[in-house]
Coordinates of C-alpha atoms and ligand atoms in Angstrom, one line a residue:
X1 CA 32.8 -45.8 53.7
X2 CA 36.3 -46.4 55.5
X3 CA 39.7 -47.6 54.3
X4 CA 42.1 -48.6 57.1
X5 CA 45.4 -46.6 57.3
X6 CA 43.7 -43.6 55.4
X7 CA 43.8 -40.8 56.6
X8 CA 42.6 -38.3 53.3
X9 CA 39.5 -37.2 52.4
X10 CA 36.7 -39.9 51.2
X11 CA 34.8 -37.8 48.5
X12 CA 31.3 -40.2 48.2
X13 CA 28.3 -39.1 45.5
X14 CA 26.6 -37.3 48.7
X15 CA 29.1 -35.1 49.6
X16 CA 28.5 -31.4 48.4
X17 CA 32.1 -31.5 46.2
X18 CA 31.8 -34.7 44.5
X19 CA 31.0 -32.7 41.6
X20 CA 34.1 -30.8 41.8
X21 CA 36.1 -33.7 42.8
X22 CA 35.4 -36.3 39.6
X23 CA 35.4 -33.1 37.0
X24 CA 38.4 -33.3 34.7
X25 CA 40.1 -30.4 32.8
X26 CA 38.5 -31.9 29.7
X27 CA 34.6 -30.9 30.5
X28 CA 33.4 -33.2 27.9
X29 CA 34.3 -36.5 30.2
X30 CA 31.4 -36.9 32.5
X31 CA 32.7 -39.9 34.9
X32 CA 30.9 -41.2 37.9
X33 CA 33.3 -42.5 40.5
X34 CA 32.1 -44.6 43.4
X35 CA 34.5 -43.3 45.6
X36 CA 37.1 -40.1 44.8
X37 CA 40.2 -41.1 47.7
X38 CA 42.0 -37.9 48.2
X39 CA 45.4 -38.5 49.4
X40 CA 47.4 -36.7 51.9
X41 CA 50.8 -39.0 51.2
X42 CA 52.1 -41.9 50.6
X43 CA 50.5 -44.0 53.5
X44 CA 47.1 -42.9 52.1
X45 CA 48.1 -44.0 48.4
X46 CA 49.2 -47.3 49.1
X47 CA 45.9 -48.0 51.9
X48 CA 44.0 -46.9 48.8
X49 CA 45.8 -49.3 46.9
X50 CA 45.5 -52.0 49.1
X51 CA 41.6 -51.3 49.6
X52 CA 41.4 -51.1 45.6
X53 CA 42.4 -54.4 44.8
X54 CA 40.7 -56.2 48.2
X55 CA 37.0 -54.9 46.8
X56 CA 37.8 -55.6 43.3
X57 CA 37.0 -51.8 42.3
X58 CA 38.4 -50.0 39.4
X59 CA 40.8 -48.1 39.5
X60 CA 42.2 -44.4 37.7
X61 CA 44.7 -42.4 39.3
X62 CA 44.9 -39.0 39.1
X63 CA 47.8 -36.6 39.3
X64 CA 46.8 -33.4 37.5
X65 CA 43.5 -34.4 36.0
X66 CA 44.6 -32.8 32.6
X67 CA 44.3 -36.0 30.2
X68 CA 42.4 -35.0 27.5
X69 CA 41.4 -38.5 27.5
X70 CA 39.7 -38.3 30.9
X71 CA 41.8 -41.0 32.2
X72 CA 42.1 -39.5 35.7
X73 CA 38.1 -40.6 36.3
X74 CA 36.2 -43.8 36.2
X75 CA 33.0 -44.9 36.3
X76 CA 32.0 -47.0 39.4
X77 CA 35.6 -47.5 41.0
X78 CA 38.0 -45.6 43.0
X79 CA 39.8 -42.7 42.0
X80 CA 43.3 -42.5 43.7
X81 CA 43.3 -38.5 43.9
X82 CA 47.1 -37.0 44.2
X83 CA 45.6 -33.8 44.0
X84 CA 46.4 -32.3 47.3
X85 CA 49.7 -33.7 47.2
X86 CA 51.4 -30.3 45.4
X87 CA 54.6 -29.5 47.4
X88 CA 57.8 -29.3 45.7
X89 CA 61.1 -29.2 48.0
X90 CA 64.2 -27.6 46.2
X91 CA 67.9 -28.5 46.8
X92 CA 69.6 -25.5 45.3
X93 CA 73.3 -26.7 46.1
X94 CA 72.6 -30.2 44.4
X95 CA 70.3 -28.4 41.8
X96 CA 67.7 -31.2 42.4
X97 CA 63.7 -31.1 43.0
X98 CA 61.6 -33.6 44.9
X99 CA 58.1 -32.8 43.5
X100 CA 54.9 -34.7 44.9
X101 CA 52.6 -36.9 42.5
X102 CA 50.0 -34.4 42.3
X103 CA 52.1 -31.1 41.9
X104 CA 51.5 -29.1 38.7
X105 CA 54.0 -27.7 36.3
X106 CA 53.1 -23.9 37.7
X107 CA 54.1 -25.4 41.5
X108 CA 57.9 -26.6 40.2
X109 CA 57.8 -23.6 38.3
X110 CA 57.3 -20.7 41.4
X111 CA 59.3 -23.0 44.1
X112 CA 62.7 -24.0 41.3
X113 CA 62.3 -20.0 40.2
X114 CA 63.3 -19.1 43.4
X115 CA 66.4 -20.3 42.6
X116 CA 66.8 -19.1 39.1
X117 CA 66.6 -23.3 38.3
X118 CA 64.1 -25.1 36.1
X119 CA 63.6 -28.2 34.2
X120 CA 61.5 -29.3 31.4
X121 CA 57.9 -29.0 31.7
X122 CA 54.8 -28.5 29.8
X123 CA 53.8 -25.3 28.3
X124 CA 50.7 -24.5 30.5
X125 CA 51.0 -24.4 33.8
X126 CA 48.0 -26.0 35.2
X127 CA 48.9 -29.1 33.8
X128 CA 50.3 -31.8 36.1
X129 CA 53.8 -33.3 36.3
X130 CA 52.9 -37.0 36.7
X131 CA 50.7 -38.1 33.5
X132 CA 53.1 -35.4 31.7
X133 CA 56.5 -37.1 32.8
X134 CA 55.5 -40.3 33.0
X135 CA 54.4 -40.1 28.8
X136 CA 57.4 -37.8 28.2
X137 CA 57.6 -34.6 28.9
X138 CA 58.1 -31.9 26.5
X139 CA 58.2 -28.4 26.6
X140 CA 60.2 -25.1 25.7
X141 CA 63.0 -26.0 27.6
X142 CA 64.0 -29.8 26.0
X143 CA 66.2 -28.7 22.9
X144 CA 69.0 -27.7 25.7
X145 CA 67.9 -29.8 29.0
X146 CA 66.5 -33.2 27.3
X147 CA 62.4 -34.3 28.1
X148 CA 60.9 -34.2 31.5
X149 CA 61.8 -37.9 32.1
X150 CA 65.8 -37.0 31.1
X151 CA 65.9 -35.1 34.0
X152 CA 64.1 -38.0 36.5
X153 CA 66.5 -38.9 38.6
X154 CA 64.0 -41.1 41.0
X155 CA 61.1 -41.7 41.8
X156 CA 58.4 -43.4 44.7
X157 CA 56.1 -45.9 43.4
X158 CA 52.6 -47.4 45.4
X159 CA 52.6 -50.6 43.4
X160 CA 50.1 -52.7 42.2
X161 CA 49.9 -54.7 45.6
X162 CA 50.0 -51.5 47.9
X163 CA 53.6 -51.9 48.8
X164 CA 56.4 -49.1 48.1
X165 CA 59.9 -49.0 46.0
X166 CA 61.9 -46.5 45.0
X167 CA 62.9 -46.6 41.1
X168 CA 66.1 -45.0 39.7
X169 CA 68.9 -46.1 37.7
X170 CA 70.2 -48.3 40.6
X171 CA 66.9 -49.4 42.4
X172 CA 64.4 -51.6 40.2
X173 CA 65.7 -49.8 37.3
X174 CA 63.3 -52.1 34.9
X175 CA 60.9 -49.9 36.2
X176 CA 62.7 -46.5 36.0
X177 CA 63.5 -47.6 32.4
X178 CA 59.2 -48.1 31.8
X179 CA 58.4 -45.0 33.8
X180 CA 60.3 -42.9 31.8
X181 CA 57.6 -43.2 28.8
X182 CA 55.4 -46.2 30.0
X183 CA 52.5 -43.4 31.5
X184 CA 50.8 -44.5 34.3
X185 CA 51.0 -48.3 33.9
X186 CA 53.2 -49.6 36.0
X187 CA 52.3 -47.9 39.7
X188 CA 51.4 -44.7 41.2
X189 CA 54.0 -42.5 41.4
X190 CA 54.0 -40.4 45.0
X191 CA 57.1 -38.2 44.3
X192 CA 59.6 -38.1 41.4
X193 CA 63.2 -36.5 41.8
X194 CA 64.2 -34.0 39.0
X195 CA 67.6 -32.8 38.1
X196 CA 67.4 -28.7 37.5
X197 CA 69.4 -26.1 35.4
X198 CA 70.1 -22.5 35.9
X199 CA 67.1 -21.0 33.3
X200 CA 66.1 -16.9 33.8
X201 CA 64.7 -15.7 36.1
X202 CA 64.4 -13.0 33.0
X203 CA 64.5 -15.2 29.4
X204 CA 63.8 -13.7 26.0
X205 CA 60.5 -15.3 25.4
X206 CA 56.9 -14.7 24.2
X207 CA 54.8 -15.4 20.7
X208 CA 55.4 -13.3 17.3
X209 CA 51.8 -13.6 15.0
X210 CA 51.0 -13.6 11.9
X211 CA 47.8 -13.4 9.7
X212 CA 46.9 -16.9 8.4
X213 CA 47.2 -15.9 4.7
X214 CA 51.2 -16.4 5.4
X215 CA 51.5 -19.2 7.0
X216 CA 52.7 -21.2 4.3
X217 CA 55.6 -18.7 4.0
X218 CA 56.6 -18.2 7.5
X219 CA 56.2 -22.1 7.8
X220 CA 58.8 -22.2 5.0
X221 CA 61.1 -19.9 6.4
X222 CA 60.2 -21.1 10.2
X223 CA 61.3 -25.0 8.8
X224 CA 64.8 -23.7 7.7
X225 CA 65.3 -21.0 10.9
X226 CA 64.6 -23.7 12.9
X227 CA 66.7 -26.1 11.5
X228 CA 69.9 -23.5 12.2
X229 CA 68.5 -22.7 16.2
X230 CA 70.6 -23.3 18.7
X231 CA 69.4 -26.0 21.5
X232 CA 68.7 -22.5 23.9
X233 CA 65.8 -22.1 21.4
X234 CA 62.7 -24.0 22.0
X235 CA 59.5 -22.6 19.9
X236 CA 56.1 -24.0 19.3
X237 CA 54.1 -22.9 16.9
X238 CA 50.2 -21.6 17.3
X239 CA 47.9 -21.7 14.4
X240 CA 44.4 -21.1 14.7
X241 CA 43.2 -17.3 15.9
X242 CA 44.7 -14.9 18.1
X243 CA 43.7 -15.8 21.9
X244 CA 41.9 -13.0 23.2
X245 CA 44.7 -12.8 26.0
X246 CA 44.6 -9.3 28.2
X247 CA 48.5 -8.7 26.9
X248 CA 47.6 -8.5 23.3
X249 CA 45.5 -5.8 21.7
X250 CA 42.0 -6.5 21.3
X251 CA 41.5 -5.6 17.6
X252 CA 43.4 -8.7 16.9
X253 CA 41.4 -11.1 19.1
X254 CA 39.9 -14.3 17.7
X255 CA 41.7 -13.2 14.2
X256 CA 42.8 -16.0 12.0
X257 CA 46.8 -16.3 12.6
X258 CA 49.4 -18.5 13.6
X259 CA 52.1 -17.8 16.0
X260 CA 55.6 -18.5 16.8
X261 CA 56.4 -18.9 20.5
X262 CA 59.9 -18.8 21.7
X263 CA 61.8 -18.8 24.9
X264 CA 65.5 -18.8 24.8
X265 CA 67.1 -21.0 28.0
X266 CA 70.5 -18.4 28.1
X267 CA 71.2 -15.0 28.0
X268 CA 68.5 -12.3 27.4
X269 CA 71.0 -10.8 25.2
X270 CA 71.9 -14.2 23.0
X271 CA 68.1 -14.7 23.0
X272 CA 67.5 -11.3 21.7
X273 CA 70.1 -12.1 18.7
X274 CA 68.6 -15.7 18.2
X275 CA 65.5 -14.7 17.5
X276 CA 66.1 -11.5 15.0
X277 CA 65.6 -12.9 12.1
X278 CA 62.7 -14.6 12.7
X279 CA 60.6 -11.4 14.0
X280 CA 62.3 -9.4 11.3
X281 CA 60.4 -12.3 9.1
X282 CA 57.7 -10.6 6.8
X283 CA 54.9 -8.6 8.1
X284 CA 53.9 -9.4 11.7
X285 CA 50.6 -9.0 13.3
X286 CA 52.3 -8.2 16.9
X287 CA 55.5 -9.1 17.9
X288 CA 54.7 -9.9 22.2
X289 CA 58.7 -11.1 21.9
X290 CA 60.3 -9.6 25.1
X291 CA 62.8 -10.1 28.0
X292 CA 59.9 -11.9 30.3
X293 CA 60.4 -13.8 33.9
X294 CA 60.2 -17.6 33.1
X295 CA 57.2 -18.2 35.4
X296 CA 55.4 -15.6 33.7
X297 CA 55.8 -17.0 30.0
X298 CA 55.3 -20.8 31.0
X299 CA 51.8 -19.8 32.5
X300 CA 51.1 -17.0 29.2
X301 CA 48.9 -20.0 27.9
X302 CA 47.0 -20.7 30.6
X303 CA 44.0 -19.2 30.2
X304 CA 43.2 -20.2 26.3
X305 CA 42.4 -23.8 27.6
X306 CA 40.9 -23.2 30.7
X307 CA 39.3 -26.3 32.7
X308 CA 36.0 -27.3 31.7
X309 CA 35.5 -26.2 28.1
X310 CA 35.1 -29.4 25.9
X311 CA 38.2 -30.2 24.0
X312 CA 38.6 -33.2 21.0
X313 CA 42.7 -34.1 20.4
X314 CA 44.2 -35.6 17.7
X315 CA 48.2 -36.2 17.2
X316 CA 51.0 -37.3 15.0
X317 CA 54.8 -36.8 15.1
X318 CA 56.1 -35.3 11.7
X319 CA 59.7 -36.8 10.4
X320 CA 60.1 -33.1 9.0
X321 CA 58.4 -30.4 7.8
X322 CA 58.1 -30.5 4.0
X323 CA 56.6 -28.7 1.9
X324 CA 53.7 -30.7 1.2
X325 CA 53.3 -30.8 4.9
X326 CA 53.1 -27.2 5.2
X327 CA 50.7 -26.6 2.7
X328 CA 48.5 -29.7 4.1
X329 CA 48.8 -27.6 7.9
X330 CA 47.9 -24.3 5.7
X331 CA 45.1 -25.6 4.0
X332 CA 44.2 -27.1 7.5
X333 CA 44.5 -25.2 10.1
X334 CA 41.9 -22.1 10.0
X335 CA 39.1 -24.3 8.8
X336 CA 37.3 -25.7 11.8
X337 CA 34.2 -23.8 13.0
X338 CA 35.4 -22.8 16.7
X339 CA 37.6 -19.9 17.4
X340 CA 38.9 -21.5 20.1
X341 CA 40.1 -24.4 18.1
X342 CA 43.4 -24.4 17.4
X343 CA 46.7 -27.0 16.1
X344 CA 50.3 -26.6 18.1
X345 CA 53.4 -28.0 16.6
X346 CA 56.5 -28.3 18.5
X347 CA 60.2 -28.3 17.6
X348 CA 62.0 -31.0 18.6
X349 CA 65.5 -32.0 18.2
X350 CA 68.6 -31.1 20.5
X351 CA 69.1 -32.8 23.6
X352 CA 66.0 -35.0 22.9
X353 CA 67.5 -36.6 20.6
X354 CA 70.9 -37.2 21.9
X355 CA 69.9 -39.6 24.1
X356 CA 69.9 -43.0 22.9
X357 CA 66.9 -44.7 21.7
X358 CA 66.6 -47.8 24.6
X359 CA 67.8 -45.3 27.5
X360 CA 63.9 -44.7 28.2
X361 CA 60.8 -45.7 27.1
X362 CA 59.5 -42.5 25.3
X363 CA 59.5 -43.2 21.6
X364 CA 60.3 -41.1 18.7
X365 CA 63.6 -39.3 19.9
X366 CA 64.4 -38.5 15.9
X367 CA 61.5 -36.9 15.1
X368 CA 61.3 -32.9 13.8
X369 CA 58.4 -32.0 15.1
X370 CA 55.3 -33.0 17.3
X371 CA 51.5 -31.8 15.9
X372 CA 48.6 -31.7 18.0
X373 CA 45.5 -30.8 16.7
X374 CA 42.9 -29.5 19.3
X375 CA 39.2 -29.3 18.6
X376 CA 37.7 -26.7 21.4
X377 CA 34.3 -26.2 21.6
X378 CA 32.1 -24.5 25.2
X379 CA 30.1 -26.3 27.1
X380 CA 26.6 -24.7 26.3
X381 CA 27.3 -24.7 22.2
X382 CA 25.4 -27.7 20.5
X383 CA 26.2 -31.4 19.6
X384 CA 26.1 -30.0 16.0
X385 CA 29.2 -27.8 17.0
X386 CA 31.0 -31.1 18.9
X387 CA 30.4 -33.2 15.9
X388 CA 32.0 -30.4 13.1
X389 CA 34.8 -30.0 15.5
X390 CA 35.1 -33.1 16.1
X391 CA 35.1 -34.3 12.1
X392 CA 37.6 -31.2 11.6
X393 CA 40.3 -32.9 13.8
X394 CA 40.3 -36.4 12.4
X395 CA 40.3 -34.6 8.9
X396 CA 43.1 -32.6 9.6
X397 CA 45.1 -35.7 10.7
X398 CA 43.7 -37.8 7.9
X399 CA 45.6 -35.3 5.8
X400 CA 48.8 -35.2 7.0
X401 CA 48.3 -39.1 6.6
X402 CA 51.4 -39.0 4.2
X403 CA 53.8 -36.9 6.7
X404 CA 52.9 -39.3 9.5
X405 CA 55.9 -40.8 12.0
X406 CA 54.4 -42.2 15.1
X407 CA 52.4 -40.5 18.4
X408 CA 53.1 -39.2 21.2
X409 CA 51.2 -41.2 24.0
X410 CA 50.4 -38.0 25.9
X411 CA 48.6 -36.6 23.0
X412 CA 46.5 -39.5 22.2
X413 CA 42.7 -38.8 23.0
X414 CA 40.1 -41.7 24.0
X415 CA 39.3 -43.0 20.9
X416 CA 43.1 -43.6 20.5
X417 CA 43.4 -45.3 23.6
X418 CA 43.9 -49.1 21.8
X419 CA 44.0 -48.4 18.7
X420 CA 47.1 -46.2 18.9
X421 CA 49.6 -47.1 21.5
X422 CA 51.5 -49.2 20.1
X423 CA 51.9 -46.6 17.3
X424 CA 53.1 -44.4 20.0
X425 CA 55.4 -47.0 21.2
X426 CA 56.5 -49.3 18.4
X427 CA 56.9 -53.0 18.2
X428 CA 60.2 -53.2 19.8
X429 CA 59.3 -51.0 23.2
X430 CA 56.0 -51.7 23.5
X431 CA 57.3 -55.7 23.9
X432 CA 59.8 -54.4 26.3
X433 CA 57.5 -52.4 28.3
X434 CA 54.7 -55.6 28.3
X435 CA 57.4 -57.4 30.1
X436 CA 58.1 -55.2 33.1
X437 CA 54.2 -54.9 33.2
X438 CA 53.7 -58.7 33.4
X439 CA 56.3 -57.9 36.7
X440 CA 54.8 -55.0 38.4
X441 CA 51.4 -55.3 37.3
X442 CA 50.6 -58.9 35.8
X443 CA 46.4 -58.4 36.7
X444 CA 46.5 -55.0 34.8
X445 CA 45.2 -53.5 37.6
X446 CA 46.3 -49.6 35.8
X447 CA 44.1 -49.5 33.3
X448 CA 42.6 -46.6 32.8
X449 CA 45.3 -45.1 30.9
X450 CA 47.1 -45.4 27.5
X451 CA 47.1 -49.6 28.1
X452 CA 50.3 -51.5 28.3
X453 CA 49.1 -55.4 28.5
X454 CA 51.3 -57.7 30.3
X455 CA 52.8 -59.5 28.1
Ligands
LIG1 C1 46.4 -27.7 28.2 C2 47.4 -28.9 28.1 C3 48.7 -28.6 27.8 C4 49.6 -29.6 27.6 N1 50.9 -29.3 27.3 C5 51.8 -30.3 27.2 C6 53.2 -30.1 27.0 O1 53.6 -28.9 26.9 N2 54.0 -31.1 27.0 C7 53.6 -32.4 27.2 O2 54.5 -33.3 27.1 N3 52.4 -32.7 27.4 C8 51.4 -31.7 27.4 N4 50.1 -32.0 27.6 C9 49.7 -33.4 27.7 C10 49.9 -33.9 29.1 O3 51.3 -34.4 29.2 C11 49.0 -35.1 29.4 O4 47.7 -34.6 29.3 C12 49.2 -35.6 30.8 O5 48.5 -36.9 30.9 C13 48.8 -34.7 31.9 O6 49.2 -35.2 33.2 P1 48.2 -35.0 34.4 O7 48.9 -35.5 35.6 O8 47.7 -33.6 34.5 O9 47.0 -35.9 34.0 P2 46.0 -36.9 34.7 O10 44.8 -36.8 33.8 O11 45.8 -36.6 36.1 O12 46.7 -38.3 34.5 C14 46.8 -38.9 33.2 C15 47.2 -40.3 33.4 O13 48.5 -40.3 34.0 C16 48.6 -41.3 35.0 N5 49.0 -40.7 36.3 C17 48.6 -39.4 36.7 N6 49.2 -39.2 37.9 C18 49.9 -40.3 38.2 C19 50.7 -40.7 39.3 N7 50.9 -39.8 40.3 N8 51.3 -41.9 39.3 C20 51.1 -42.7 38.3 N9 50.3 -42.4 37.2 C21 49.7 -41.2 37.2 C22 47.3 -42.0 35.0 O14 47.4 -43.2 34.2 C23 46.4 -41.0 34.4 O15 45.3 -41.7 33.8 C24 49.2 -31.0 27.8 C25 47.9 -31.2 28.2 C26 47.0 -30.2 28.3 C27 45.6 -30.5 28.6

């Protein structure tokens, strides 16, 4: 096979990596590409393109292959593959970050660090920037610096028809408006411009645990500590069992508990005095809470969701946290079979949701908190196992049925793909979004993805 003007790698169902290539972080997709295109840059991205739509092929583009969804494969078509496209240039004087289309969070992380600069990004940091920007963007640091897409400044888009813009609040900016929130509907995005913030290097930051039997108490008093935080203090909360992680003692592995994880975007020493109260709360298991380099606590995660285990999502934003909620998440949360199964709920709030409403496309800027629900189970264990886990997620959701206040589209698994975004977007945006589709993408050639129709 040969694509004029490309000058990546051409990864066929011969070739000894094609295995490697197609796999997803989610090792329960198994997709069969016809042809993986590696990209080196642009020019290979939009000959890709261009080849794409002259054969007719499907198409799924892939940044950091870390959809839970899977959307980053297809069967028979072309994957446009970003991932060798990492590099991340820093401009320390205008605090700014160009950051390729296939660059993942822990690559911003190590190059803006440098600099004692960050911006938002996910909470693990093997995920990628694109699919998470592009849906969003949230993560410890968004109370005090806004979502990932607050900070986009620009960004370089392959369109539809192979050819290349530039999108930012002066150039097309219908199409910086749908990026910010749209997901990967509207073209592939080659490198995105971030604005940065001085964060660290040292924060106060790491996970407190408790034992599952009090969770409905240090829910209680989490909801109201929360509530008085100050933007510096993001915090995500863990319930399922201790990760048997080498920095926490191995008695307590796999044991039922949930955990608050916090990281304080000031001072060590305001951070220390932010988060007192909250490990001074009750009787923790261990208390990992600690003046930590910023790199170090956004990839702490990492390895309690490695690539290739099988994982089964489900989402919903929560207005607030009631207490009906909490005892729903109680009653919840340490009943699915796999140890490795787990729910995280972040806080939201603070700069997310000074922002107006119609600046962006992401949806749900008033909402307290985001739940996902993840169903983990290994390769080798049985159908049996998939299916409990499986039926434990959509339980858990159908319970908080009551609490419910739209999606997050970057949560949303496969099964949600239809059915759900326009929950994740509402009437109102999702209209608004249809339109700038019908512009940049009237065929609906980006489809493998959480599906905007032109409209
Ligand atoms: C372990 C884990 C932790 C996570 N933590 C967070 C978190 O803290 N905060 C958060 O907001 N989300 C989080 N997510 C969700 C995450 O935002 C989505 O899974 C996101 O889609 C991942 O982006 P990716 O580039 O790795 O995905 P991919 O699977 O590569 O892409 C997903 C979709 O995005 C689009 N896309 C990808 N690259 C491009 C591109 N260059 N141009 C145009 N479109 C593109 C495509 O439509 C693709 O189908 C997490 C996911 C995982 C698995």
């Amino acid at each position: 096979m040969k694509i004029d003007g490309f000058r990546g790698r051409l990864i066929t169902a011969d070739h000894t990596d094609y295995d490697t290539a197609r796999a997803v972080w989610n090792g329960a997709v198994d997709r069969r590409p016809r042809v993986i295109a590696r990209c080196g840059g642009t020019a290979d991205v939009a000959a890709a393109m261009r080849f794409a739509r002259d054969h007719d092929l499907e198409i799924a583009v892939r940044g950091g292959g870390h959809n839970v969804a899977g959307t980053a494969a297809c069967d028979d078509g072309i994957v446009i593959d970003l991932s060798a496209m990492r590099a991340v240039w820093v401009d320390p004087a205008g605090r700014t970050a160009r950051v390729q289309g296939g660059a993942l969070w822990g690559d911003v992380d190590h190059e803006t660090q440098t600099h004692g600069l960050a911006t938002t990004g996910g909470i693990v940091s093997h995920t990628g920037v694109a699919g998470l920007t592009l849906g969003g963007g949230i993560g410890f640091l968004m109370r005090k610096h806004g979502l990932a897409v607050d900070n986009l400044l620009a960004a370089e888009v392959v369109t539809a028809e192979g050819g290349i813009v530039r999108a930012s609040a002066d150039e097309h900016p219908d199409l910086f408006w749908a990026l910010r929130g749209g997901g990967g509907n509207f073209g592939v995005v080659t490198s995105f411009r971030f604005a940065l913030h001085p964060v660290g290097p040292t924060v106060m930051a790491g996970p407190v645990f408790w034992a599952a039997d009090d969770t409905a108490d240090v829910l209680r008093f989490y909801r109201d500590f929360t509530a008085a935080a100050p933007d510096e203090l993001g915090t995500v909360v863990r319930l399922g069992t201790v990760p048997p992680l080498p920095v926490i003692p191995e008695g307590l592995h796999y044991r039922p508990a949930l955990a608050v994880a916090c990281c304080y975007a000031g001072a060590v020493e305001d951070g220390e005095r932010a988060v007192r109260a909250l490990r001074r709360f009750g009787t923790p298991l261990v208390d990992l809470l600690a003046p930590t380099p910023y790199v170090a606590h956004q990839s702490g995660l990492d390895d309690s969701v490695p690539h290739g285990w099988h994982y089964y999502w489900k989402a919903t934003n929560l207005a607030g946290l009631s207490d009906g909620a909490i005892d729903t998440i109680a009653d919840h949360a340490y009943t699915a079979g796999s140890p490795r199964t787990y729910a995280a709920m972040f806080h939201m709030g603070g700069a997310v949701a000074r922002v107006p409403d119609d600046a962006t496309a992401y949806t749900g800027r008033d909402v307290e908190r985001n739940i996902v629900i993840d169903a983990v189970w290994l390769p080798d264990e049985s159908g049996e196992r998939a299916a409990a886990e499986t039926a434990w997620a959509r339980g858990f959701l159908e319970a908080l049925q009551p609490h419910r206040a739209g999606v997050y589209v970057n949560f949303l698994d496969s099964d949600d793909d239809s059915s759900r975004v326009r929950e994740a977007y509402g009437d109102h945006t999702y209209r608004r979004l249809a339109e700038v589709k019908a512009k940049y993408d009237p065929d609906n050639a980006f489809h493998h993805n959480k599906n905007i129709h032109p409209g």
